[in-house]
């Protein structure tokens, strides 16, 4: 099944991310392409996914991240039934920490 949101423009965005080589380059690109609020929301969702995968409860996650229960629930849904993007990233981040 081909997702309706995938097209030449989103392909270009993915290639843009892949072209970046350092965290500083990624910060610069993110700052230009998204608002600070959007960047922080993405970062918060990633942290929520990490905490969920480590077994934290909704109240603990809400307290640590400031995320709403709706956001936590949405992230949990994607962790369980999504395209495994969170799982791939979390696994790679854990390997880098080791």
mmCIF file of N, CA and C in Angstrom:
data_model
loop_
_atom_site.group_PDB
_atom_site.id
_atom_site.type_symbol
_atom_site.label_atom_id
_atom_site.label_comp_id
_atom_site.label_asym_id
_atom_site.label_seq_id
_atom_site.Cartn_x
_atom_site.Cartn_y
_atom_site.Cartn_z
ATOM 1 N N UNK A 1 0.838 -1.183 0.000
ATOM 2 C CA UNK A 1 0.000 0.000 0.000
ATOM 3 C C UNK A 1 0.885 1.250 0.000
ATOM 4 N N UNK A 2 0.613 2.149 -0.905
ATOM 5 C CA UNK A 2 1.373 3.385 -1.014
ATOM 6 C C UNK A 2 0.654 4.462 -0.203
ATOM 7 N N UNK A 3 1.372 5.063 0.717
ATOM 8 C CA UNK A 3 0.798 6.117 1.538
ATOM 9 C C UNK A 3 0.575 7.373 0.694
ATOM 10 N N UNK A 4 -0.540 8.018 0.899
ATOM 11 C CA UNK A 4 -0.897 9.198 0.113
ATOM 12 C C UNK A 4 0.008 10.386 0.385
ATOM 13 N N UNK A 5 0.664 10.398 1.532
ATOM 14 C CA UNK A 5 1.495 11.557 1.867
ATOM 15 C C UNK A 5 2.892 11.465 1.267
ATOM 16 N N UNK A 6 3.269 10.308 0.738
ATOM 17 C CA UNK A 6 4.593 10.170 0.130
ATOM 18 C C UNK A 6 4.535 10.655 -1.317
ATOM 19 N N UNK A 7 5.404 11.599 -1.620
ATOM 20 C CA UNK A 7 5.470 12.148 -2.976
ATOM 21 C C UNK A 7 6.869 12.721 -3.209
ATOM 22 N N UNK A 8 7.038 13.426 -4.323
ATOM 23 C CA UNK A 8 8.357 13.979 -4.641
ATOM 24 C C UNK A 8 8.856 14.941 -3.574
ATOM 25 N N UNK A 9 7.950 15.711 -3.002
ATOM 26 C CA UNK A 9 8.371 16.690 -1.995
ATOM 27 C C UNK A 9 8.814 16.020 -0.705
ATOM 28 N N UNK A 10 8.076 14.997 -0.259
ATOM 29 C CA UNK A 10 8.487 14.306 0.964
ATOM 30 C C UNK A 10 9.733 13.466 0.712
ATOM 31 N N UNK A 11 9.882 12.945 -0.500
ATOM 32 C CA UNK A 11 11.130 12.251 -0.855
ATOM 33 C C UNK A 11 12.305 13.222 -0.744
ATOM 34 N N UNK A 12 12.111 14.439 -1.241
ATOM 35 C CA UNK A 12 13.159 15.458 -1.172
ATOM 36 C C UNK A 12 13.503 15.797 0.270
ATOM 37 N N UNK A 13 12.489 15.892 1.128
ATOM 38 C CA UNK A 13 12.728 16.170 2.544
ATOM 39 C C UNK A 13 13.554 15.055 3.181
ATOM 40 N N UNK A 14 13.203 13.816 2.896
ATOM 41 C CA UNK A 14 13.971 12.682 3.430
ATOM 42 C C UNK A 14 15.413 12.731 2.945
ATOM 43 N N UNK A 15 15.608 13.022 1.670
ATOM 44 C CA UNK A 15 16.963 13.119 1.132
ATOM 45 C C UNK A 15 17.727 14.269 1.775
ATOM 46 N N UNK A 16 17.031 15.346 2.090
ATOM 47 C CA UNK A 16 17.672 16.480 2.765
ATOM 48 C C UNK A 16 18.219 16.051 4.115
ATOM 49 N N UNK A 17 17.406 15.310 4.894
ATOM 50 C CA UNK A 17 17.881 14.822 6.192
ATOM 51 C C UNK A 17 19.074 13.891 6.019
ATOM 52 N N UNK A 18 19.002 13.018 5.026
ATOM 53 C CA UNK A 18 20.104 12.073 4.810
ATOM 54 C C UNK A 18 21.396 12.770 4.385
ATOM 55 N N UNK A 19 21.284 13.954 3.788
ATOM 56 C CA UNK A 19 22.476 14.665 3.324
ATOM 57 C C UNK A 19 23.242 15.354 4.452
ATOM 58 N N UNK A 20 22.593 15.531 5.592
ATOM 59 C CA UNK A 20 23.230 16.234 6.711
ATOM 60 C C UNK A 20 24.216 15.326 7.421
ATOM 61 N N UNK A 21 25.356 15.890 7.815
ATOM 62 C CA UNK A 21 26.442 15.068 8.333
ATOM 63 C C UNK A 21 26.734 15.252 9.813
ATOM 64 N N UNK A 22 26.315 16.342 10.399
ATOM 65 C CA UNK A 22 26.644 16.591 11.796
ATOM 66 C C UNK A 22 25.394 17.072 12.542
ATOM 67 N N UNK A 23 25.395 16.929 13.863
ATOM 68 C CA UNK A 23 24.268 17.482 14.627
ATOM 69 C C UNK A 23 24.080 18.983 14.381
ATOM 70 N N UNK A 24 25.163 19.721 14.204
ATOM 71 C CA UNK A 24 25.068 21.156 13.965
ATOM 72 C C UNK A 24 24.342 21.441 12.659
ATOM 73 N N UNK A 25 24.631 20.649 11.619
ATOM 74 C CA UNK A 25 23.929 20.815 10.342
ATOM 75 C C UNK A 25 22.440 20.496 10.495
ATOM 76 N N UNK A 26 22.135 19.485 11.268
ATOM 77 C CA UNK A 26 20.738 19.122 11.490
ATOM 78 C C UNK A 26 20.026 20.231 12.247
ATOM 79 N N UNK A 27 20.656 20.765 13.289
ATOM 80 C CA UNK A 27 20.074 21.895 14.012
ATOM 81 C C UNK A 27 19.787 23.066 13.068
ATOM 82 N N UNK A 28 20.738 23.391 12.219
ATOM 83 C CA UNK A 28 20.559 24.513 11.285
ATOM 84 C C UNK A 28 19.389 24.261 10.347
ATOM 85 N N UNK A 29 19.309 23.066 9.808
ATOM 86 C CA UNK A 29 18.219 22.746 8.890
ATOM 87 C C UNK A 29 16.878 22.772 9.608
ATOM 88 N N UNK A 30 16.821 22.143 10.773
ATOM 89 C CA UNK A 30 15.566 22.135 11.525
ATOM 90 C C UNK A 30 15.113 23.547 11.856
ATOM 91 N N UNK A 31 16.042 24.393 12.242
ATOM 92 C CA UNK A 31 15.693 25.769 12.604
ATOM 93 C C UNK A 31 15.108 26.527 11.408
ATOM 94 N N UNK A 32 15.602 26.211 10.212
ATOM 95 C CA UNK A 32 15.110 26.875 9.010
ATOM 96 C C UNK A 32 13.787 26.289 8.505
ATOM 97 N N UNK A 33 13.575 25.013 8.719
ATOM 98 C CA UNK A 33 12.425 24.337 8.099
ATOM 99 C C UNK A 33 11.218 24.205 9.027
ATOM 100 N N UNK A 34 11.418 24.356 10.319
ATOM 101 C CA UNK A 34 10.319 24.169 11.273
ATOM 102 C C UNK A 34 10.376 25.245 12.350
ATOM 103 N N UNK A 35 9.244 25.418 13.009
ATOM 104 C CA UNK A 35 9.230 26.355 14.131
ATOM 105 C C UNK A 35 9.869 25.679 15.349
ATOM 106 N N UNK A 36 10.276 26.482 16.305
ATOM 107 C CA UNK A 36 10.841 25.936 17.536
ATOM 108 C C UNK A 36 9.813 25.043 18.221
ATOM 109 N N UNK A 37 8.543 25.446 18.192
ATOM 110 C CA UNK A 37 7.484 24.635 18.780
ATOM 111 C C UNK A 37 7.344 23.277 18.115
ATOM 112 N N UNK A 38 7.445 23.249 16.796
ATOM 113 C CA UNK A 38 7.361 21.971 16.061
ATOM 114 C C UNK A 38 8.544 21.073 16.389
ATOM 115 N N UNK A 39 9.723 21.660 16.460
ATOM 116 C CA UNK A 39 10.928 20.882 16.782
ATOM 117 C C UNK A 39 10.817 20.308 18.189
ATOM 118 N N UNK A 40 10.380 21.132 19.124
ATOM 119 C CA UNK A 40 10.236 20.664 20.513
ATOM 120 C C UNK A 40 9.162 19.588 20.625
ATOM 121 N N UNK A 41 8.092 19.707 19.851
ATOM 122 C CA UNK A 41 7.036 18.684 19.871
ATOM 123 C C UNK A 41 7.574 17.347 19.364
ATOM 124 N N UNK A 42 8.370 17.388 18.307
ATOM 125 C CA UNK A 42 8.976 16.153 17.793
ATOM 126 C C UNK A 42 9.927 15.543 18.814
ATOM 127 N N UNK A 43 10.735 16.393 19.430
ATOM 128 C CA UNK A 43 11.680 15.912 20.444
ATOM 129 C C UNK A 43 10.931 15.318 21.630
ATOM 130 N N UNK A 44 9.834 15.962 22.024
ATOM 131 C CA UNK A 44 9.034 15.454 23.134
ATOM 132 C C UNK A 44 8.445 14.089 22.795
ATOM 133 N N UNK A 45 7.936 13.933 21.582
ATOM 134 C CA UNK A 45 7.366 12.642 21.179
ATOM 135 C C UNK A 45 8.419 11.544 21.190
ATOM 136 N N UNK A 46 9.620 11.867 20.757
ATOM 137 C CA UNK A 46 10.683 10.864 20.794
ATOM 138 C C UNK A 46 10.995 10.457 22.226
ATOM 139 N N UNK A 47 11.051 11.425 23.125
ATOM 140 C CA UNK A 47 11.313 11.114 24.533
ATOM 141 C C UNK A 47 10.161 10.304 25.123
ATOM 142 N N UNK A 48 8.931 10.637 24.772
ATOM 143 C CA UNK A 48 7.781 9.857 25.230
ATOM 144 C C UNK A 48 7.911 8.412 24.749
ATOM 145 N N UNK A 49 8.309 8.227 23.502
ATOM 146 C CA UNK A 49 8.463 6.859 22.976
ATOM 147 C C UNK A 49 9.548 6.104 23.731
ATOM 148 N N UNK A 50 10.625 6.792 24.072
ATOM 149 C CA UNK A 50 11.704 6.142 24.827
ATOM 150 C C UNK A 50 11.204 5.706 26.199
ATOM 151 N N UNK A 51 10.515 6.597 26.876
ATOM 152 C CA UNK A 51 10.017 6.281 28.213
ATOM 153 C C UNK A 51 8.967 5.171 28.172
ATOM 154 N N UNK A 52 8.078 5.202 27.192
ATOM 155 C CA UNK A 52 7.100 4.127 27.050
ATOM 156 C C UNK A 52 7.792 2.786 26.826
ATOM 157 N N UNK A 53 8.803 2.785 25.977
ATOM 158 C CA UNK A 53 9.504 1.529 25.680
ATOM 159 C C UNK A 53 10.268 1.007 26.887
ATOM 160 N N UNK A 54 10.561 1.892 27.850
ATOM 161 C CA UNK A 54 11.246 1.485 29.070
ATOM 162 C C UNK A 54 10.277 1.173 30.203
ATOM 163 N N UNK A 55 8.970 1.235 29.918
ATOM 164 C CA UNK A 55 7.977 0.818 30.885
ATOM 165 C C UNK A 55 7.464 1.875 31.838
ATOM 166 N N UNK A 56 7.764 3.133 31.587
ATOM 167 C CA UNK A 56 7.250 4.198 32.445
ATOM 168 C C UNK A 56 5.733 4.310 32.289
ATOM 169 N N UNK A 57 5.067 4.785 33.314
ATOM 170 C CA UNK A 57 3.623 4.966 33.280
ATOM 171 C C UNK A 57 3.276 6.326 32.677
ATOM 172 N N UNK A 58 2.019 6.484 32.286
ATOM 173 C CA UNK A 58 1.568 7.753 31.734
ATOM 174 C C UNK A 58 1.830 8.914 32.701
ATOM 175 N N UNK A 59 1.458 8.779 33.989
ATOM 176 C CA UNK A 59 1.724 9.904 34.897
ATOM 177 C C UNK A 59 3.217 10.233 35.014
ATOM 178 N N UNK A 60 4.064 9.214 35.050
ATOM 179 C CA UNK A 60 5.505 9.468 35.127
ATOM 180 C C UNK A 60 5.991 10.195 33.868
ATOM 181 N N UNK A 61 5.503 9.760 32.715
ATOM 182 C CA UNK A 61 5.917 10.371 31.445
ATOM 183 C C UNK A 61 5.413 11.807 31.360
ATOM 184 N N UNK A 62 4.167 12.005 31.752
ATOM 185 C CA UNK A 62 3.604 13.361 31.721
ATOM 186 C C UNK A 62 4.401 14.295 32.622
ATOM 187 N N UNK A 63 4.771 13.817 33.799
ATOM 188 C CA UNK A 63 5.538 14.639 34.734
ATOM 189 C C UNK A 63 6.926 14.957 34.184
ATOM 190 N N UNK A 64 7.580 13.967 33.588
ATOM 191 C CA UNK A 64 8.955 14.170 33.103
ATOM 192 C C UNK A 64 9.023 14.994 31.827
ATOM 193 N N UNK A 65 8.022 14.860 30.959
ATOM 194 C CA UNK A 65 8.102 15.497 29.640
ATOM 195 C C UNK A 65 7.159 16.673 29.446
ATOM 196 N N UNK A 66 6.122 16.740 30.276
ATOM 197 C CA UNK A 66 5.103 17.764 30.078
ATOM 198 C C UNK A 66 4.112 17.402 28.977
ATOM 199 N N UNK A 67 4.215 16.198 28.438
ATOM 200 C CA UNK A 67 3.311 15.760 27.375
ATOM 201 C C UNK A 67 1.923 15.480 27.946
ATOM 202 N N UNK A 68 0.930 15.751 27.145
ATOM 203 C CA UNK A 68 -0.440 15.445 27.553
ATOM 204 C C UNK A 68 -0.676 13.940 27.437
ATOM 205 N N UNK A 69 -1.705 13.470 28.112
ATOM 206 C CA UNK A 69 -2.035 12.046 28.002
ATOM 207 C C UNK A 69 -2.453 11.703 26.577
ATOM 208 N N UNK A 70 -3.040 12.666 25.856
ATOM 209 C CA UNK A 70 -3.399 12.432 24.451
ATOM 210 C C UNK A 70 -2.149 12.189 23.607
ATOM 211 N N UNK A 71 -1.112 12.982 23.833
ATOM 212 C CA UNK A 71 0.145 12.792 23.100
ATOM 213 C C UNK A 71 0.776 11.460 23.464
ATOM 214 N N UNK A 72 0.792 11.135 24.734
ATOM 215 C CA UNK A 72 1.375 9.864 25.178
ATOM 216 C C UNK A 72 0.621 8.703 24.546
ATOM 217 N N UNK A 73 -0.689 8.780 24.545
ATOM 218 C CA UNK A 73 -1.522 7.735 23.956
ATOM 219 C C UNK A 73 -1.264 7.598 22.460
ATOM 220 N N UNK A 74 -1.143 8.716 21.770
ATOM 221 C CA UNK A 74 -0.866 8.704 20.332
ATOM 222 C C UNK A 74 0.484 8.056 20.045
ATOM 223 N N UNK A 75 1.494 8.418 20.816
ATOM 224 C CA UNK A 75 2.818 7.834 20.625
ATOM 225 C C UNK A 75 2.772 6.333 20.902
ATOM 226 N N UNK A 76 2.064 5.942 21.949
ATOM 227 C CA UNK A 76 1.953 4.515 22.270
ATOM 228 C C UNK A 76 1.302 3.753 21.128
ATOM 229 N N UNK A 77 0.280 4.344 20.534
ATOM 230 C CA UNK A 77 -0.395 3.710 19.402
ATOM 231 C C UNK A 77 0.583 3.470 18.259
ATOM 232 N N UNK A 78 1.411 4.467 17.959
ATOM 233 C CA UNK A 78 2.372 4.311 16.877
ATOM 234 C C UNK A 78 3.495 3.350 17.241
ATOM 235 N N UNK A 79 3.869 3.291 18.501
ATOM 236 C CA UNK A 79 4.855 2.296 18.932
ATOM 237 C C UNK A 79 4.333 0.881 18.707
ATOM 238 N N UNK A 80 3.050 0.690 18.978
ATOM 239 C CA UNK A 80 2.462 -0.641 18.867
ATOM 240 C C UNK A 80 2.013 -0.997 17.458
ATOM 241 N N UNK A 81 1.462 -0.033 16.725
ATOM 242 C CA UNK A 81 0.816 -0.342 15.444
ATOM 243 C C UNK A 81 1.344 0.466 14.269
ATOM 244 N N UNK A 82 2.357 1.272 14.498
ATOM 245 C CA UNK A 82 2.864 2.153 13.451
ATOM 246 C C UNK A 82 3.846 1.463 12.515
ATOM 247 N N UNK A 83 4.600 2.258 11.817
ATOM 248 C CA UNK A 83 5.541 1.790 10.810
ATOM 249 C C UNK A 83 6.897 1.399 11.382
ATOM 250 N N UNK A 84 7.021 1.341 12.705
ATOM 251 C CA UNK A 84 8.242 0.971 13.420
ATOM 252 C C UNK A 84 9.357 2.008 13.360
ATOM 253 N N UNK A 85 9.022 3.224 12.984
ATOM 254 C CA UNK A 85 10.033 4.277 12.946
ATOM 255 C C UNK A 85 10.620 4.571 14.313
ATOM 256 N N UNK A 86 9.759 4.673 15.328
ATOM 257 C CA UNK A 86 10.261 4.895 16.684
ATOM 258 C C UNK A 86 11.181 3.753 17.101
ATOM 259 N N UNK A 87 10.771 2.530 16.846
ATOM 260 C CA UNK A 87 11.553 1.364 17.272
ATOM 261 C C UNK A 87 12.930 1.363 16.625
ATOM 262 N N UNK A 88 12.996 1.690 15.351
ATOM 263 C CA UNK A 88 14.282 1.734 14.646
ATOM 264 C C UNK A 88 15.195 2.772 15.287
ATOM 265 N N UNK A 89 14.662 3.974 15.498
ATOM 266 C CA UNK A 89 15.465 5.066 16.057
ATOM 267 C C UNK A 89 15.897 4.745 17.480
ATOM 268 N N UNK A 90 14.977 4.261 18.303
ATOM 269 C CA UNK A 90 15.318 3.958 19.694
ATOM 270 C C UNK A 90 16.382 2.873 19.780
ATOM 271 N N UNK A 91 16.278 1.867 18.948
ATOM 272 C CA UNK A 91 17.282 0.792 18.944
ATOM 273 C C UNK A 91 18.651 1.338 18.560
ATOM 274 N N UNK A 92 18.685 2.187 17.559
ATOM 275 C CA UNK A 92 19.972 2.753 17.113
ATOM 276 C C UNK A 92 20.553 3.705 18.156
ATOM 277 N N UNK A 93 19.696 4.472 18.808
ATOM 278 C CA UNK A 93 20.191 5.360 19.864
ATOM 279 C C UNK A 93 20.746 4.557 21.042
ATOM 280 N N UNK A 94 20.093 3.473 21.367
ATOM 281 C CA UNK A 94 20.596 2.611 22.465
ATOM 282 C C UNK A 94 21.948 2.016 22.112
ATOM 283 N N UNK A 95 22.124 1.610 20.867
ATOM 284 C CA UNK A 95 23.407 1.049 20.425
ATOM 285 C C UNK A 95 24.522 2.096 20.506
ATOM 286 N N UNK A 96 24.198 3.334 20.163
ATOM 287 C CA UNK A 96 25.181 4.412 20.232
ATOM 288 C C UNK A 96 25.594 4.698 21.669
ATOM 289 N N UNK A 97 24.663 4.524 22.617
ATOM 290 C CA UNK A 97 24.961 4.771 24.029
ATOM 291 C C UNK A 97 25.859 3.692 24.623
ATOM 292 N N UNK A 98 25.814 2.506 24.041
ATOM 293 C CA UNK A 98 26.591 1.368 24.592
ATOM 294 C C UNK A 98 28.065 1.496 24.302
#
